[in-house]
Every structure is written in C-alpha cells, then in structure tokens.
mmCIF file of C-alpha atoms and ligand atoms in Angstrom:
data_model
loop_
_atom_site.group_PDB
_atom_site.id
_atom_site.type_symbol
_atom_site.label_atom_id
_atom_site.label_comp_id
_atom_site.label_asym_id
_atom_site.label_seq_id
_atom_site.Cartn_x
_atom_site.Cartn_y
_atom_site.Cartn_z
ATOM 1 C CA MET O 1 87.368 -55.207 -18.357
ATOM 2 C CA ALA O 2 84.999 -52.314 -19.021
ATOM 3 C CA LYS O 3 82.717 -51.550 -16.033
ATOM 4 C CA THR O 4 78.995 -52.367 -16.620
ATOM 5 C CA LYS O 5 76.748 -49.380 -16.689
ATOM 6 C CA ARG O 6 73.369 -49.646 -15.008
ATOM 7 C CA ILE O 7 70.005 -48.015 -14.911
ATOM 8 C CA GLY O 8 67.050 -48.851 -12.744
ATOM 9 C CA VAL O 9 63.312 -48.884 -13.546
ATOM 10 C CA LEU O 10 60.163 -49.336 -11.463
ATOM 11 C CA THR O 11 56.451 -49.041 -12.037
ATOM 12 C CA SER O 12 54.518 -47.256 -9.357
ATOM 13 C CA GLY O 13 50.874 -46.733 -8.236
ATOM 14 C CA GLY O 14 47.925 -48.300 -10.140
ATOM 15 C CA ASP O 15 49.211 -50.021 -13.177
ATOM 16 C CA SER O 16 48.041 -48.908 -16.635
ATOM 17 C CA GLN O 17 48.081 -50.561 -20.018
ATOM 18 C CA GLY O 18 51.193 -49.625 -22.126
ATOM 19 C CA MET O 19 53.573 -49.898 -18.980
ATOM 20 C CA ASN O 20 55.055 -53.109 -20.570
ATOM 21 C CA ALA O 21 55.467 -51.544 -24.024
ATOM 22 C CA CYS O 22 57.240 -48.597 -22.386
ATOM 23 C CA LEU O 23 59.467 -50.795 -20.247
ATOM 24 C CA GLU O 24 60.448 -52.958 -23.334
ATOM 25 C CA THR O 25 61.382 -49.960 -25.219
ATOM 26 C CA ILE O 26 63.499 -48.497 -22.340
ATOM 27 C CA ILE O 27 65.132 -51.884 -21.686
ATOM 28 C CA THR O 28 66.038 -52.499 -25.355
ATOM 29 C CA MET O 29 67.482 -48.962 -25.762
ATOM 30 C CA ALA O 30 69.504 -49.272 -22.569
ATOM 31 C CA GLU O 31 70.878 -52.745 -23.660
ATOM 32 C CA ARG O 32 71.878 -51.239 -27.114
ATOM 33 C CA ASN O 33 73.710 -48.473 -25.163
ATOM 34 C CA GLY O 34 75.556 -50.985 -22.981
ATOM 35 C CA TYR O 35 73.452 -50.739 -19.867
ATOM 36 C CA GLU O 36 72.283 -53.479 -17.554
ATOM 37 C CA VAL O 37 68.771 -52.841 -16.219
ATOM 38 C CA VAL O 38 67.793 -53.379 -12.675
ATOM 39 C CA ALA O 39 64.084 -53.613 -12.171
ATOM 40 C CA PHE O 40 62.768 -52.863 -8.704
ATOM 41 C CA ILE O 41 59.781 -55.159 -7.936
ATOM 42 C CA GLY O 42 56.514 -53.648 -6.867
ATOM 43 C CA GLY O 43 57.191 -49.908 -7.171
ATOM 44 C CA TYR O 44 59.058 -47.599 -4.721
ATOM 45 C CA SER O 45 58.830 -50.508 -2.037
ATOM 46 C CA GLY O 46 61.157 -52.502 -4.234
ATOM 47 C CA LEU O 47 63.682 -49.786 -4.353
ATOM 48 C CA LEU O 48 63.210 -49.175 -0.565
ATOM 49 C CA TYR O 49 63.736 -52.901 0.437
ATOM 50 C CA ASP O 50 66.067 -53.739 -2.403
ATOM 51 C CA ARG O 51 63.740 -56.175 -4.067
ATOM 52 C CA TYR O 52 65.112 -56.331 -7.627
ATOM 53 C CA ARG O 53 66.004 -58.549 -10.493
ATOM 54 C CA LEU O 54 67.947 -57.808 -13.661
ATOM 55 C CA VAL O 55 65.683 -57.795 -16.708
ATOM 56 C CA SER O 56 66.408 -58.170 -20.579
ATOM 57 C CA SER O 57 64.708 -56.981 -23.540
ATOM 58 C CA GLN O 58 64.145 -60.703 -24.534
ATOM 59 C CA GLU O 59 62.090 -61.014 -21.534
ATOM 60 C CA ALA O 60 60.429 -57.556 -21.831
ATOM 61 C CA SER O 61 59.393 -58.294 -25.345
ATOM 62 C CA LEU O 62 57.045 -61.121 -24.299
ATOM 63 C CA TYR O 63 54.928 -58.599 -22.474
ATOM 64 C CA PHE O 64 54.985 -55.794 -24.885
ATOM 65 C CA SER O 65 51.289 -56.172 -25.756
ATOM 66 C CA PHE O 66 49.857 -57.132 -22.314
ATOM 67 C CA GLY O 67 48.332 -54.721 -19.747
ATOM 68 C CA GLY O 68 49.730 -54.610 -16.204
ATOM 69 C CA SER O 69 53.455 -54.459 -15.332
ATOM 70 C CA PHE O 70 55.659 -57.551 -15.717
ATOM 71 C CA ILE O 71 57.884 -56.184 -12.837
ATOM 72 C CA SER O 72 54.825 -55.617 -10.660
ATOM 73 C CA SER O 73 53.609 -52.225 -9.403
ATOM 74 C CA GLY O 74 52.208 -51.071 -6.028
ATOM 75 C CA ARG O 75 51.644 -47.904 -3.764
ATOM 76 C CA CYS O 76 54.146 -47.253 -1.157
ATOM 77 C CA PRO O 77 52.761 -44.845 1.704
ATOM 78 C CA GLU O 78 56.073 -45.438 3.462
ATOM 79 C CA PHE O 79 57.989 -43.620 0.761
ATOM 80 C CA MET O 80 56.497 -40.168 1.967
ATOM 81 C CA GLU O 81 58.900 -40.470 4.930
ATOM 82 C CA SER O 82 62.356 -38.837 4.509
ATOM 83 C CA GLU O 83 63.970 -41.743 6.170
ATOM 84 C CA SER O 84 62.758 -44.070 3.333
ATOM 85 C CA ARG O 85 64.115 -41.884 0.741
ATOM 86 C CA LYS O 86 67.526 -41.921 2.426
ATOM 87 C CA LYS O 87 67.353 -45.695 2.404
ATOM 88 C CA ALA O 88 66.406 -45.640 -1.207
ATOM 89 C CA LYS O 89 69.547 -43.771 -1.936
ATOM 90 C CA HIS O 90 71.583 -46.528 -0.319
ATOM 91 C CA VAL O 91 69.988 -49.031 -2.557
ATOM 92 C CA TYR O 92 70.537 -46.791 -5.621
ATOM 93 C CA ASP O 93 74.257 -46.355 -4.638
ATOM 94 C CA LYS O 94 74.634 -50.100 -3.863
ATOM 95 C CA HIS O 95 73.505 -50.956 -7.452
ATOM 96 C CA LYS O 96 75.755 -48.180 -8.917
ATOM 97 C CA LEU O 97 72.952 -46.779 -10.941
ATOM 98 C CA GLU O 98 73.403 -43.970 -13.291
ATOM 99 C CA ALA O 99 69.705 -43.253 -13.345
ATOM 100 C CA LEU O 100 66.266 -44.479 -12.416
ATOM 101 C CA ILE O 101 63.204 -44.252 -14.681
ATOM 102 C CA VAL O 102 59.938 -44.344 -12.948
ATOM 103 C CA LEU O 103 56.584 -45.240 -14.624
ATOM 104 C CA GLY O 104 53.592 -43.839 -12.670
ATOM 105 C CA GLY O 105 51.088 -41.074 -11.991
ATOM 106 C CA ASP O 106 51.111 -37.830 -10.032
ATOM 107 C CA GLY O 107 52.078 -39.387 -6.802
ATOM 108 C CA SER O 108 55.084 -41.119 -8.511
ATOM 109 C CA ILE O 109 56.244 -37.814 -9.724
ATOM 110 C CA LYS O 110 56.220 -36.363 -6.186
ATOM 111 C CA GLY O 111 58.227 -39.293 -4.936
ATOM 112 C CA ALA O 112 60.614 -39.032 -7.858
ATOM 113 C CA ASN O 113 61.152 -35.230 -7.096
ATOM 114 C CA ASP O 114 62.203 -36.240 -3.555
ATOM 115 C CA LEU O 115 64.707 -38.613 -4.829
ATOM 116 C CA ILE O 116 66.433 -35.815 -6.849
ATOM 117 C CA PHE O 117 67.020 -34.092 -3.636
ATOM 118 C CA GLN O 118 68.865 -37.063 -2.296
ATOM 119 C CA GLY O 119 71.172 -37.020 -5.350
ATOM 120 C CA MET O 120 69.501 -39.589 -7.629
ATOM 121 C CA ASN O 121 69.083 -38.982 -11.312
ATOM 122 C CA VAL O 122 65.514 -39.639 -12.019
ATOM 123 C CA ILE O 123 63.080 -39.578 -14.998
ATOM 124 C CA VAL O 124 59.296 -40.269 -15.056
ATOM 125 C CA CYS O 125 57.074 -41.463 -17.821
ATOM 126 C CA PRO O 126 53.431 -40.647 -16.942
ATOM 127 C CA CYS O 127 51.396 -43.872 -16.727
ATOM 128 C CA THR O 128 47.817 -43.794 -15.306
ATOM 129 C CA ILE O 129 44.408 -44.588 -16.603
ATOM 130 C CA ASP O 130 42.962 -41.558 -14.915
ATOM 131 C CA ASN O 131 44.809 -38.958 -17.149
ATOM 132 C CA ASP O 132 45.345 -36.834 -14.076
ATOM 133 C CA VAL O 133 49.075 -35.878 -14.821
ATOM 134 C CA TYR O 134 48.457 -32.360 -15.805
ATOM 135 C CA CYS O 135 51.818 -31.531 -17.489
ATOM 136 C CA THR O 136 50.960 -34.053 -20.142
ATOM 137 C CA ASN O 137 48.091 -33.985 -22.504
ATOM 138 C CA ARG O 138 47.742 -37.846 -22.225
ATOM 139 C CA SER O 139 49.173 -40.465 -19.985
ATOM 140 C CA ILE O 140 49.958 -44.017 -20.969
ATOM 141 C CA GLY O 141 46.856 -46.274 -20.220
ATOM 142 C CA PHE O 142 44.074 -43.780 -20.572
ATOM 143 C CA ASP O 143 43.147 -44.518 -24.085
ATOM 144 C CA THR O 144 42.944 -48.130 -23.266
ATOM 145 C CA ALA O 145 40.775 -47.523 -20.262
ATOM 146 C CA VAL O 146 38.328 -45.331 -22.065
ATOM 147 C CA ASN O 147 37.993 -47.826 -24.769
ATOM 148 C CA ASN O 148 37.479 -50.633 -22.217
ATOM 149 C CA ALA O 149 34.757 -48.527 -20.455
ATOM 150 C CA VAL O 150 33.046 -47.918 -23.771
ATOM 151 C CA ASN O 151 32.917 -51.518 -24.789
ATOM 152 C CA ALA O 152 31.626 -52.412 -21.347
ATOM 153 C CA ILE O 153 28.832 -49.835 -21.251
ATOM 154 C CA ASP O 154 27.879 -50.648 -24.943
ATOM 155 C CA ASN O 155 27.605 -54.354 -24.031
ATOM 156 C CA ILE O 156 25.453 -53.729 -20.890
ATOM 157 C CA LYS O 157 23.302 -51.188 -22.848
ATOM 158 C CA GLN O 158 22.028 -53.834 -25.195
ATOM 159 C CA THR O 159 20.543 -55.965 -22.543
ATOM 160 C CA MET O 160 19.292 -52.717 -20.667
ATOM 161 C CA ARG O 161 17.456 -51.481 -23.692
ATOM 162 C CA THR O 162 15.967 -54.907 -24.408
ATOM 163 C CA ASN O 163 14.534 -55.105 -20.932
ATOM 164 C CA GLY O 164 13.715 -51.436 -20.765
ATOM 165 C CA ARG O 165 15.891 -50.842 -17.574
ATOM 166 C CA ILE O 166 17.565 -47.669 -16.632
ATOM 167 C CA LEU O 167 21.517 -47.943 -16.384
ATOM 168 C CA ILE O 168 23.893 -46.345 -14.146
ATOM 169 C CA ALA O 169 27.576 -47.119 -15.019
ATOM 170 C CA GLU O 170 30.320 -46.127 -12.762
ATOM 171 C CA THR O 171 33.872 -45.466 -14.052
ATOM 172 C CA MET O 172 37.269 -45.179 -12.557
ATOM 173 C CA GLY O 173 39.071 -41.966 -12.594
ATOM 174 C CA ARG O 174 39.451 -41.038 -8.897
ATOM 175 C CA ASN O 175 38.898 -37.125 -8.784
ATOM 176 C CA CYS O 176 39.314 -36.804 -12.675
ATOM 177 C CA GLY O 177 36.215 -37.070 -14.902
ATOM 178 C CA GLU O 178 37.991 -37.710 -18.142
ATOM 179 C CA ILE O 179 37.292 -41.357 -18.342
ATOM 180 C CA ALA O 180 33.577 -40.830 -17.497
ATOM 181 C CA MET O 181 33.191 -37.854 -19.887
ATOM 182 C CA GLN O 182 34.955 -39.495 -22.837
ATOM 183 C CA ALA O 183 33.472 -43.010 -22.278
ATOM 184 C CA GLY O 184 30.000 -41.445 -21.683
ATOM 185 C CA ILE O 185 30.099 -39.492 -24.883
ATOM 186 C CA CYS O 186 31.304 -42.592 -27.011
ATOM 187 C CA SER O 187 28.716 -44.848 -25.518
ATOM 188 C CA GLU O 188 25.885 -42.285 -26.079
ATOM 189 C CA ALA O 189 25.171 -41.666 -22.338
ATOM 190 C CA ASP O 190 22.154 -39.421 -21.699
ATOM 191 C CA ILE O 191 23.502 -38.121 -18.329
ATOM 192 C CA ILE O 192 27.264 -37.791 -17.461
ATOM 193 C CA MET O 193 28.208 -36.807 -13.889
ATOM 194 C CA ILE O 194 31.838 -35.959 -13.291
ATOM 195 C CA PRO O 195 33.693 -34.351 -10.384
ATOM 196 C CA GLU O 196 34.476 -31.243 -12.581
ATOM 197 C CA ASN O 197 30.887 -30.596 -12.817
ATOM 198 C CA LYS O 198 29.144 -31.792 -9.709
ATOM 199 C CA GLN O 199 25.423 -32.260 -9.832
ATOM 200 C CA THR O 200 22.956 -33.256 -7.112
ATOM 201 C CA THR O 201 21.243 -36.650 -7.130
ATOM 202 C CA GLU O 202 17.993 -34.699 -7.349
ATOM 203 C CA LYS O 203 19.120 -33.147 -10.610
ATOM 204 C CA ILE O 204 20.160 -36.675 -12.036
ATOM 205 C CA ILE O 205 16.713 -38.031 -11.011
ATOM 206 C CA ARG O 206 15.112 -34.996 -12.914
ATOM 207 C CA GLU O 207 17.326 -35.561 -15.909
ATOM 208 C CA VAL O 208 16.312 -39.286 -16.098
ATOM 209 C CA GLY O 209 12.609 -38.248 -15.805
ATOM 210 C CA LYS O 210 13.147 -35.989 -18.800
ATOM 211 C CA GLN O 211 14.618 -38.813 -20.814
ATOM 212 C CA LEU O 212 11.751 -41.073 -19.972
ATOM 213 C CA LYS O 213 9.222 -38.305 -20.811
ATOM 214 C CA VAL O 214 10.494 -38.072 -24.416
ATOM 215 C CA GLY O 215 10.238 -41.715 -24.938
ATOM 216 C CA ASN O 216 13.744 -42.969 -23.957
ATOM 217 C CA VAL O 217 12.880 -46.451 -22.541
ATOM 218 C CA SER O 218 16.347 -47.028 -21.162
ATOM 219 C CA PRO O 219 18.226 -43.961 -20.097
ATOM 220 C CA VAL O 220 21.941 -44.191 -19.509
ATOM 221 C CA VAL O 221 23.755 -42.518 -16.736
ATOM 222 C CA VAL O 222 27.630 -42.563 -16.719
ATOM 223 C CA LEU O 223 29.490 -41.184 -13.691
ATOM 224 C CA THR O 224 33.000 -41.048 -12.044
ATOM 225 C CA GLU O 225 33.440 -43.114 -8.975
ATOM 226 C CA HIS O 226 33.414 -41.528 -5.417
ATOM 227 C CA GLN O 227 30.588 -39.131 -6.095
ATOM 228 C CA VAL O 228 27.481 -40.881 -5.116
ATOM 229 C CA ASP O 229 26.441 -44.338 -3.727
ATOM 230 C CA ILE O 230 25.071 -45.587 -6.971
ATOM 231 C CA GLN O 231 23.210 -48.441 -5.449
ATOM 232 C CA SER O 232 21.035 -45.841 -3.408
ATOM 233 C CA LEU O 233 20.725 -43.740 -6.562
ATOM 234 C CA ALA O 234 19.433 -46.754 -8.420
ATOM 235 C CA LYS O 235 16.799 -47.441 -5.606
ATOM 236 C CA GLU O 236 15.638 -43.694 -5.615
ATOM 237 C CA LEU O 237 15.161 -43.952 -9.436
ATOM 238 C CA GLU O 238 13.202 -47.235 -9.211
ATOM 239 C CA SER O 239 10.847 -45.810 -6.596
ATOM 240 C CA THR O 240 10.507 -42.481 -8.475
ATOM 241 C CA TYR O 241 9.625 -43.958 -11.819
ATOM 242 C CA GLN O 242 8.412 -47.490 -10.941
ATOM 243 C CA LYS O 243 11.056 -48.818 -13.460
ATOM 244 C CA GLU O 244 13.949 -51.178 -13.008
ATOM 245 C CA CYS O 245 17.253 -49.593 -12.610
ATOM 246 C CA LYS O 246 20.874 -51.462 -12.638
ATOM 247 C CA ALA O 247 23.826 -49.785 -11.079
ATOM 248 C CA ILE O 248 27.016 -51.274 -12.432
ATOM 249 C CA VAL O 249 30.667 -50.650 -11.228
ATOM 250 C CA ILE O 250 32.750 -51.235 -14.378
ATOM 251 C CA GLY O 251 35.860 -51.497 -12.203
ATOM 252 C CA TYR O 252 39.004 -53.234 -13.106
ATOM 253 C CA VAL O 253 37.944 -54.111 -16.515
ATOM 254 C CA GLN O 254 39.119 -50.617 -17.399
ATOM 255 C CA ARG O 255 42.573 -51.405 -16.208
ATOM 256 C CA GLY O 256 43.149 -54.653 -18.001
ATOM 257 C CA GLY O 257 43.746 -56.075 -21.309
ATOM 258 C CA SER O 258 46.072 -55.193 -24.181
ATOM 259 C CA PRO O 259 46.856 -51.551 -24.769
ATOM 260 C CA THR O 260 45.352 -49.858 -27.706
ATOM 261 C CA VAL O 261 47.392 -48.628 -30.816
ATOM 262 C CA GLN O 262 47.350 -45.071 -29.322
ATOM 263 C CA ASP O 263 48.698 -46.232 -25.894
ATOM 264 C CA LYS O 264 51.369 -48.378 -27.526
ATOM 265 C CA LEU O 265 52.510 -45.513 -29.752
ATOM 266 C CA LEU O 266 52.653 -43.177 -26.844
ATOM 267 C CA ALA O 267 54.484 -45.846 -24.568
ATOM 268 C CA VAL O 268 57.168 -46.380 -27.188
ATOM 269 C CA ARG O 269 57.499 -42.659 -28.010
ATOM 270 C CA MET O 270 57.805 -41.823 -24.244
ATOM 271 C CA GLY O 271 60.242 -44.800 -23.661
ATOM 272 C CA VAL O 272 62.599 -43.597 -26.428
ATOM 273 C CA TYR O 273 62.451 -40.140 -24.976
ATOM 274 C CA ALA O 274 63.127 -41.175 -21.444
ATOM 275 C CA MET O 275 66.188 -43.272 -22.293
ATOM 276 C CA ASN O 276 67.476 -40.427 -24.562
ATOM 277 C CA ALA O 277 67.080 -38.200 -21.476
ATOM 278 C CA VAL O 278 69.297 -40.508 -19.572
ATOM 279 C CA LEU O 279 71.896 -40.663 -22.276
ATOM 280 C CA GLU O 280 71.918 -36.703 -22.455
ATOM 281 C CA LYS O 281 71.799 -36.603 -18.730
ATOM 282 C CA ASN O 282 68.628 -34.518 -18.753
ATOM 283 C CA PHE O 283 67.443 -35.694 -15.271
ATOM 284 C CA GLY O 284 64.607 -34.472 -12.984
ATOM 285 C CA ASN O 285 62.031 -34.364 -15.900
ATOM 286 C CA VAL O 286 58.734 -35.880 -16.738
ATOM 287 C CA VAL O 287 58.315 -37.086 -20.176
ATOM 288 C CA ALA O 288 55.169 -35.356 -21.528
ATOM 289 C CA LEU O 289 52.998 -35.127 -24.606
ATOM 290 C CA VAL O 290 52.220 -31.555 -25.372
ATOM 291 C CA LYS O 291 50.257 -30.790 -28.489
ATOM 292 C CA ASN O 292 51.378 -34.062 -29.849
ATOM 293 C CA GLU O 293 54.990 -33.315 -29.352
ATOM 294 C CA ILE O 294 56.997 -35.195 -26.724
ATOM 295 C CA LYS O 295 58.895 -32.869 -24.296
ATOM 296 C CA LEU O 296 60.737 -32.876 -21.057
ATOM 297 C CA ILE O 297 58.982 -31.000 -18.274
ATOM 298 C CA PRO O 298 61.055 -30.399 -14.970
ATOM 299 C CA PHE O 299 59.453 -32.041 -11.990
ATOM 300 C CA GLU O 300 58.844 -28.901 -10.148
ATOM 301 C CA LYS O 301 56.808 -27.491 -13.081
ATOM 302 C CA ALA O 302 55.092 -30.786 -13.556
ATOM 303 C CA ILE O 303 53.885 -30.914 -9.983
ATOM 304 C CA LYS O 304 52.521 -27.287 -10.133
ATOM 305 C CA ALA O 305 50.763 -27.880 -13.509
ATOM 306 C CA LYS O 306 47.093 -27.008 -13.400
ATOM 307 C CA TYR O 307 44.308 -29.169 -14.666
ATOM 308 C CA VAL O 308 42.808 -27.709 -17.946
ATOM 309 C CA PHE O 309 39.369 -29.166 -18.220
ATOM 310 C CA ASP O 310 38.169 -29.963 -21.739
ATOM 311 C CA ASN O 311 35.262 -27.513 -21.545
ATOM 312 C CA GLU O 312 34.803 -27.625 -25.285
ATOM 313 C CA LEU O 313 34.230 -31.426 -25.207
ATOM 314 C CA TRP O 314 31.853 -30.964 -22.246
ATOM 315 C CA GLN O 315 29.782 -28.291 -24.040
ATOM 316 C CA THR O 316 29.605 -30.370 -27.160
ATOM 317 C CA PHE O 317 28.177 -33.129 -25.103
ATOM 318 C CA LEU O 318 25.607 -30.874 -23.387
ATOM 319 C CA ASN O 319 24.563 -29.269 -26.602
ATOM 320 C CA LEU O 320 24.175 -32.522 -28.386
ATOM 321 C CA LYS O 321 22.144 -33.900 -25.480
ATOM 322 C CA ARG O 322 19.800 -30.813 -25.519
ATOM 323 C CA TYR O 323 19.528 -31.209 -29.341
ATOM 324 C CA LYS O 324 18.568 -34.945 -29.102
ATOM 325 C CA THR O 325 16.197 -34.440 -26.380
ATOM 326 C CA GLU O 326 14.390 -31.438 -27.991
ATOM 327 C CA LYS O 327 14.149 -33.301 -31.384
ATOM 328 C CA LYS O 328 12.594 -36.339 -29.600
ATOM 329 C CA GLN O 329 9.958 -33.889 -27.880
ATOM 330 C CA LYS O 330 8.840 -32.483 -31.420
HETATM 331 O O1 LIG N 401 44.779 -44.484 -10.187
HETATM 332 C C1 LIG N 401 44.244 -45.470 -10.969
HETATM 333 C C2 LIG N 401 43.111 -46.064 -10.420
HETATM 334 O O2 LIG N 401 42.663 -47.119 -11.129
HETATM 335 C C3 LIG N 401 41.870 -45.158 -9.994
HETATM 336 O O3 LIG N 401 41.042 -44.805 -11.205
HETATM 337 C C4 LIG N 401 41.153 -45.921 -8.960
HETATM 338 O O4 LIG N 401 40.434 -45.094 -8.197
HETATM 339 C C5 LIG N 401 42.415 -46.534 -8.212
HETATM 340 O O5 LIG N 401 43.358 -46.456 -9.054
HETATM 341 C C6 LIG N 401 42.139 -47.893 -7.669
HETATM 342 O O6 LIG N 401 43.195 -48.229 -7.084
HETATM 343 P P1 LIG N 401 43.456 -49.601 -6.453
HETATM 344 O O7 LIG N 401 43.788 -50.632 -7.573
HETATM 345 O O8 LIG N 401 44.639 -49.484 -5.452
HETATM 346 O O9 LIG N 401 42.353 -50.137 -5.678
#
C-alpha cells in the first residue's frame, strides 16, 4: 500500500478575513496531489502540544467565505523559547509531515524561520489585517478590515452630522497606520493621525478648531490605536469648543465578516502558490505580492524587509484637505 503523504497547516496570531479561503485552497490542492492535511488547532500552541485534527476540502469549503479561521488561531509567547521549537519538531516528525504551511503575520514568520533551523520545511502565507508584513504589498485580510472600518465610520458619521457632534474614530493596526490612513481617506476624515506621522493632541485640537471655523459642523478625526487616550481627547475637545464629541473604538468589527473579493483573490492566489512551493520543495519562503505578482521571498529577507510608507497617498490626503479647507474659507 502506498504511504500517505502529509502536510500540516496552522493559522497564527490575530485572525484575518481570507484565512479560510486560503486554507480551503491549500487543502484542496494538497488532496488532489495525494496529501492528507493535519491542521494544528489554535496556532503554534497546537503544534507544540500536538492538538490537531485531519481536515478535508469538503469541510474547508463550508468556511471559504467566512472571516476568522475554522481551525482556530492564537498567539503563543511560549514559542519564543528554543525548547518549544524542539518539542514542535517532535510533533512534526511524529505526524511524518513533508511540510508545514503557516498563515499569519510578522511574528509568525519569525517563528517559522526558527522552525527551519530545527529541520522543518515551512512556508508562510501573510495574513494580518494590519498590513505590516513588509515583504508583501498586501497581506490577506487588510482590504476587508479597511472596508469594514470605512463602513463603520460612514454609518457613525451620519448620526454625528445630524447632531452636530465631533467624531473621533480609532482603528486597529497596532504600530502601522495603513488601516487608519486608507479608511480615513475613504470616509472623508478631516484629520488623520497615524504612527508614521505623529502629531500632538494640541495640534489635533487646533485642526478641529480650523474645521469648525470654516463651517464644518461635524469634524471627523480618524486615528490608529495606541497613540492617545481618545476619551481624554474627546473631553478636551468638548471643553475647548463647547461642543459634543464622541470617541468610538471601531474594534473587532474590522476583523470580522466575509472577506472582500480582493482578499479572496489574494487568498486563493497565495494558497495555490504556497502549495506549489511545497510540491517544488521551495521551503523557507513567504508567499508575497510584489507589484501585483506573487513571488516567494526567503524568510531572512522577509524578516529584514523595511516598511515603505505610502507617502504619495499621505500627501494626496494632506493636499486634498488643504484644498477643501481653503475653498470653504473663500
Ligand atoms: O494584529 C492584528 C490586530 O487586530 C491588531 O490590529 C490589534 O492591535 C491586535 O490584533 C489585537 O489583538 P488581540 O485580538 O489579541 O486583542
């Protein structure tokens, strides 16, 4: 009897929309090529503690259009220790895996790189809403998160405007301002505050003042999390301008819901590429989107990749804002 070939899959870190579509693609391709797929449950901890189950394309296809990850995801600080990685190698060997495909963000790539040194064959598909995996132009989940943030801000804006209130909307993104910048531009924010372009709260307060002065009854501030305490900022704005201000954390709404077409397409393209990399034994790589082409980037290069801030987009926003404000003044 022919020996069954096996690969492992896991989803790690904060989940992102499109993980399921990517898993379905990988599992389907793996099955068609005679592989069984072992899914480790809850990220790297599943690999560490051998929590797994066999998954099929039939099961995976039920989740293709859903956010989240049907095999669970999670963060595993323990995985930083070298002993843990040795344990993971035992589990990998026990299941007789030919390769492991990891779906996750920058931390997951570092973890995957360490597994290579233990003698495992690993490939990573970049999945995070933050878009902070710098070797790829886009990570799976980012587009959906931005769309969700825009929808949320647009909805809140309607009632803010009706009631003449100032809005502060906080997006996710950790240290990366891409969600706030893109969502801010697409929801016509008047002020955007991102980690790449830090501003003082005094400046934000002044900018809101300028908006009120040119007749904007309901200025909108969109900012990335972890920069300021938005409730205190709201209080300061209220006392400075004697006007109601609502500070809203958009939160996990950004990380849920069906992936957009763009995220599904990216998930499928990356999933196919990842499985082909397994078949061709091109291990130790991140599957990346570079100028609309899918490529393999070696882990070491991926880890060292530098953030290229989209300054052109940022300047476009600033110029547009200046133009709109000046026009209103005339
Ligand atoms: O990395 C994705 C992300 O959603 C960040 O934008 C956010 O800061 C973080 O995860 C939240 O993590 P958790 O779900 O563990 O609270």
